[in-house]
PDB file of C-alpha atoms in Angstrom:
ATOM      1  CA  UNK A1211     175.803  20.178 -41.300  1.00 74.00           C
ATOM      2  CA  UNK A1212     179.223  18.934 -42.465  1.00 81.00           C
ATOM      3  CA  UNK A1213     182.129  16.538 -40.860  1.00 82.00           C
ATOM      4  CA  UNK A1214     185.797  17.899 -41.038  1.00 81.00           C
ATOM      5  CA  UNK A1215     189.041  16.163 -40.620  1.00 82.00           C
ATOM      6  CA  UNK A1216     191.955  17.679 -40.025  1.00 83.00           C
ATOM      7  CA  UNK A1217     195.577  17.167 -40.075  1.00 83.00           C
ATOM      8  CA  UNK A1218     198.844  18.970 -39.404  1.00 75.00           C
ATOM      9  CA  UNK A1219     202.077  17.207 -40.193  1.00 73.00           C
ATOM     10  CA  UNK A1220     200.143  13.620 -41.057  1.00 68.00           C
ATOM     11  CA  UNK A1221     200.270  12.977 -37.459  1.00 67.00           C
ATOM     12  CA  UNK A1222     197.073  13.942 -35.971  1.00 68.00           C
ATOM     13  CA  UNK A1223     193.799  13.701 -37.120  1.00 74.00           C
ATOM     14  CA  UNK A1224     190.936  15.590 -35.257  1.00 80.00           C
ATOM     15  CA  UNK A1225     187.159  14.907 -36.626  1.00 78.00           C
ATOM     16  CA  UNK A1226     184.341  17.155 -35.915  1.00 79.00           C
ATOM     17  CA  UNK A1227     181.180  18.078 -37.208  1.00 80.00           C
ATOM     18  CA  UNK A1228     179.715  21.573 -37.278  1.00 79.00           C
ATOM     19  CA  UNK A1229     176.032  22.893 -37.956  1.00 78.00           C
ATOM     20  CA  UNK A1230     176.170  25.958 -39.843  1.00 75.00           C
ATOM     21  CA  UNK A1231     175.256  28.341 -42.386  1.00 78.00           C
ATOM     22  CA  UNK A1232     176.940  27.538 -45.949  1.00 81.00           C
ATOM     23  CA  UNK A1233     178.897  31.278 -45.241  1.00 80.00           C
ATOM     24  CA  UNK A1234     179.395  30.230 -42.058  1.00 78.00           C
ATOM     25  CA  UNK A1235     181.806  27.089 -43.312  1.00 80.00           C
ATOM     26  CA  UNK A1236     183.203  28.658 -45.919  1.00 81.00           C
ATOM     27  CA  UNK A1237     184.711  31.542 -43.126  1.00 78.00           C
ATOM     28  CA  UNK A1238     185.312  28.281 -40.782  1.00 78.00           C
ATOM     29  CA  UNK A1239     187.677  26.939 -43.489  1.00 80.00           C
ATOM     30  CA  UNK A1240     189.437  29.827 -44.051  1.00 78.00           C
ATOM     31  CA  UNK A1241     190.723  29.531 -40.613  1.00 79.00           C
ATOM     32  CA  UNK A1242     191.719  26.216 -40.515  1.00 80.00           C
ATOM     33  CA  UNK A1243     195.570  24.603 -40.857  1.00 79.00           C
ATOM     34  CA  UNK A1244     196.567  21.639 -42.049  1.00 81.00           C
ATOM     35  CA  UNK A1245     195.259  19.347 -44.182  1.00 83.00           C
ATOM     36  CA  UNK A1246     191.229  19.463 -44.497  1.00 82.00           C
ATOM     37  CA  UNK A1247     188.382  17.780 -45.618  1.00 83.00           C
ATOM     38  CA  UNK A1248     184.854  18.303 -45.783  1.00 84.00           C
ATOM     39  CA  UNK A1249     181.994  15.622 -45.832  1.00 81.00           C
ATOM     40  CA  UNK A1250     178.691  17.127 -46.585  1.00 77.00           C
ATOM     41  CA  UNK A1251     175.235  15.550 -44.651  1.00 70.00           C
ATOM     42  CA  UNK A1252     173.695  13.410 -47.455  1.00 69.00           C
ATOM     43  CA  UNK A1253     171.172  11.306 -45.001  1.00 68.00           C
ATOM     44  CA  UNK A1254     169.771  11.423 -41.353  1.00 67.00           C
ATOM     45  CA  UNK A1255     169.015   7.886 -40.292  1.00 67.00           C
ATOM     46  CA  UNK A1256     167.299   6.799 -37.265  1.00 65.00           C
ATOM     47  CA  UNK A1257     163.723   7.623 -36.306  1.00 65.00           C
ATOM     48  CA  UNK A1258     164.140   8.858 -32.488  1.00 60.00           C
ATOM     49  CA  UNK A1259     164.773  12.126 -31.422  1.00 63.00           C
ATOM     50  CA  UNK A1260     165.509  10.750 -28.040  1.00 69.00           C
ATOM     51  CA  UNK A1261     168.766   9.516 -26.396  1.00 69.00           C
ATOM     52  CA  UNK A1262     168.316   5.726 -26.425  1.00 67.00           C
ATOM     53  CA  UNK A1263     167.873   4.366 -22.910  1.00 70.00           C
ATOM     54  CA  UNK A1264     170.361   1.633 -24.023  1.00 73.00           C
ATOM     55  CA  UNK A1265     173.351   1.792 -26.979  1.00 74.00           C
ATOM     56  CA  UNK A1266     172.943  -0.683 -28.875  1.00 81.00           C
ATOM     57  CA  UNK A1267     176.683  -0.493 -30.117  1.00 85.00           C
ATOM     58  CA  UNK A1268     178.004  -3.133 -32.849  1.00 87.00           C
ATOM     59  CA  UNK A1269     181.789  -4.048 -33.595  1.00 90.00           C
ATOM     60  CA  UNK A1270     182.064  -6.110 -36.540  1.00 90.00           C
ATOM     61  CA  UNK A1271     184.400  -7.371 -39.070  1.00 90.00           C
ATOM     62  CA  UNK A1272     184.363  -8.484 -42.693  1.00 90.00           C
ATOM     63  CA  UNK A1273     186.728  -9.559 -45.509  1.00 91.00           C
ATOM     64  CA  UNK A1274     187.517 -11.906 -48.284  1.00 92.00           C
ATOM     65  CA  UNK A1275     189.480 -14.337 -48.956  1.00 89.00           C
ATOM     66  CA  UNK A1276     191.657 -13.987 -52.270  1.00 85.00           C
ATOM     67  CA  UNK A1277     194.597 -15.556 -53.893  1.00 83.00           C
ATOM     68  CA  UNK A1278     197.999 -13.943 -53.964  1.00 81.00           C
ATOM     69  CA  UNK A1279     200.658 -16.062 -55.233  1.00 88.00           C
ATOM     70  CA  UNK A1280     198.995 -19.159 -55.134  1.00 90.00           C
ATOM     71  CA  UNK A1281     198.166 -18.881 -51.742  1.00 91.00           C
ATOM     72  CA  UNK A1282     195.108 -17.918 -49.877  1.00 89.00           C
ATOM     73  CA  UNK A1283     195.075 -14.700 -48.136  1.00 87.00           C
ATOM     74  CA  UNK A1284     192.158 -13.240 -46.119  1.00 88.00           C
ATOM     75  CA  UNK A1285     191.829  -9.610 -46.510  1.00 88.00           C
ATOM     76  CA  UNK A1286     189.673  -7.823 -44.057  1.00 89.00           C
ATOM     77  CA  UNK A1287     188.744  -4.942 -42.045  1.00 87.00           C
ATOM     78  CA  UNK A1288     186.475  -4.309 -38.515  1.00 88.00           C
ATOM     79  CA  UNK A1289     184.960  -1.157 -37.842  1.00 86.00           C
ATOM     80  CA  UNK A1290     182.064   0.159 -34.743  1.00 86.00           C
ATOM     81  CA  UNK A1291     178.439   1.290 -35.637  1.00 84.00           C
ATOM     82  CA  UNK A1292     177.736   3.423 -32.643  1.00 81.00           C
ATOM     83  CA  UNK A1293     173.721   2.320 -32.334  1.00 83.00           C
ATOM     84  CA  UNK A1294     171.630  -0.074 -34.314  1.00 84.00           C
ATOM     85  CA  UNK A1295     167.902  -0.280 -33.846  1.00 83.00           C
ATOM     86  CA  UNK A1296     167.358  -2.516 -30.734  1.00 81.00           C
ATOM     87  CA  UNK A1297     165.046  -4.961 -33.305  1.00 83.00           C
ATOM     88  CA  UNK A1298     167.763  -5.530 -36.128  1.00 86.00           C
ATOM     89  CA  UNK A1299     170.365  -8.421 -35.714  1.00 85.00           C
ATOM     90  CA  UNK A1300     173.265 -10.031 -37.274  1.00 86.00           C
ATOM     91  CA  UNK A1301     171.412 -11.544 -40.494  1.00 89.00           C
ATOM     92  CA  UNK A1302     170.148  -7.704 -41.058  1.00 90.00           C
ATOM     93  CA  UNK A1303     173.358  -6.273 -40.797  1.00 89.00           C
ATOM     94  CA  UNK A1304     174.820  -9.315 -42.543  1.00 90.00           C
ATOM     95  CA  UNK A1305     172.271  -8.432 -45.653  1.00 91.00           C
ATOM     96  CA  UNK A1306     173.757  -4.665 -45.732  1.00 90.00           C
ATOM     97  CA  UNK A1307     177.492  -5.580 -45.223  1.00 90.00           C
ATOM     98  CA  UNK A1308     178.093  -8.877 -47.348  1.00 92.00           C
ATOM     99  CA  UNK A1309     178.745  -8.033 -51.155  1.00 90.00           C
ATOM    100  CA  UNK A1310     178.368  -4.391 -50.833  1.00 88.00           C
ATOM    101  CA  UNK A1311     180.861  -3.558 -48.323  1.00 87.00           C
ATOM    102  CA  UNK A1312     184.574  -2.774 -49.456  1.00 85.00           C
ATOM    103  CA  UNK A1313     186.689  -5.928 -48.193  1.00 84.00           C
ATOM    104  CA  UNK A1314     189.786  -3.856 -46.524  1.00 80.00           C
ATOM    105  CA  UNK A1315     190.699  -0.321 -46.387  1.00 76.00           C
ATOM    106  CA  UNK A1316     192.856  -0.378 -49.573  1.00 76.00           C
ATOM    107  CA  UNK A1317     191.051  -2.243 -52.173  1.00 76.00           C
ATOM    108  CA  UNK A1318     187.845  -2.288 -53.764  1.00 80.00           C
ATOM    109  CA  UNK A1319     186.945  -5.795 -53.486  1.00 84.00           C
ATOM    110  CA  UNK A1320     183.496  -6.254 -52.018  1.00 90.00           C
ATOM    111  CA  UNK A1321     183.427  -8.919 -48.949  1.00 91.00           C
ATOM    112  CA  UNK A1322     182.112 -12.258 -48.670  1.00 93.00           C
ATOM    113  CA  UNK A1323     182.041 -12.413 -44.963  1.00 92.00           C
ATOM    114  CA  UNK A1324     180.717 -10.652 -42.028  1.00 91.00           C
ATOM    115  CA  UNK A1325     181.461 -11.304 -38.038  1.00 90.00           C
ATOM    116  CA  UNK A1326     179.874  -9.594 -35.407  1.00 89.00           C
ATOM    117  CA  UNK A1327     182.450  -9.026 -31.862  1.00 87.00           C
ATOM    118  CA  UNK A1328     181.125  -9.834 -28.706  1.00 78.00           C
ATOM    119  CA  UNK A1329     177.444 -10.607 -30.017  1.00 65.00           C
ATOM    120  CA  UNK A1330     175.040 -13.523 -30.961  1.00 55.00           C
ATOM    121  CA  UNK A1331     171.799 -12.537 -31.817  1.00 51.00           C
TER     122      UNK A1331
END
């Protein structure tokens, strides 16, 4: 399996995911336009085969703050997991985001913080 993401002009971007032969890409690719990249499968999470009776959707943000200037800024960034195991919460998530997530979508800081939307467990 592999995710593309195309672009034409730098205006649209259009993500899909294809389950193929390694031929079978490498012809899809030839007929593409734009700008594209690939993203190979590296892991399959999850142990169900089954659609989930209930999504168990998260929306989250995280960040750091720095200095810039001599002032304190707060650089951060939110993003959606789709479904989390019904039996994790925040402090499990919180143990996989905090120091090993990037801070924002341009540097490489790691973040300090972590703040789940619309959820308290």
């Amino acid at each position: 399996m592999a995710i593309y993401s195309q672009s034409a002009n730098d205006k649209s971007i259009k993500w899909f995911d294809i389950t193929a032969t390694a031929g079978d890409l490498t012809a899809l690719e030839a007929l593409l336009e734009g700008k594209v990249a690939k993203f190979n499968e590296v892991s399959n999470g999850g142990t169900t085969t089954t659609y989930p009776a209930k999504l168990n959707t998260k929306k989250l943000s995280c960040g750091k703050l720095t200095m810039v200037n001599g002032k304190q800024v707060r650089v951060s960034c939110s993003f959606k997991i789709p479904h989390v195991k019904p039996s994790k919460t925040s402090i499990d998530i919180k143990a996989v985001v905090v120091g090993a997530f990037d801070a924002d979508f341009v540097s490489t800081a790691k973040c300090e913080y972590m703040n789940l939307f619309y959820d308290r467990n």
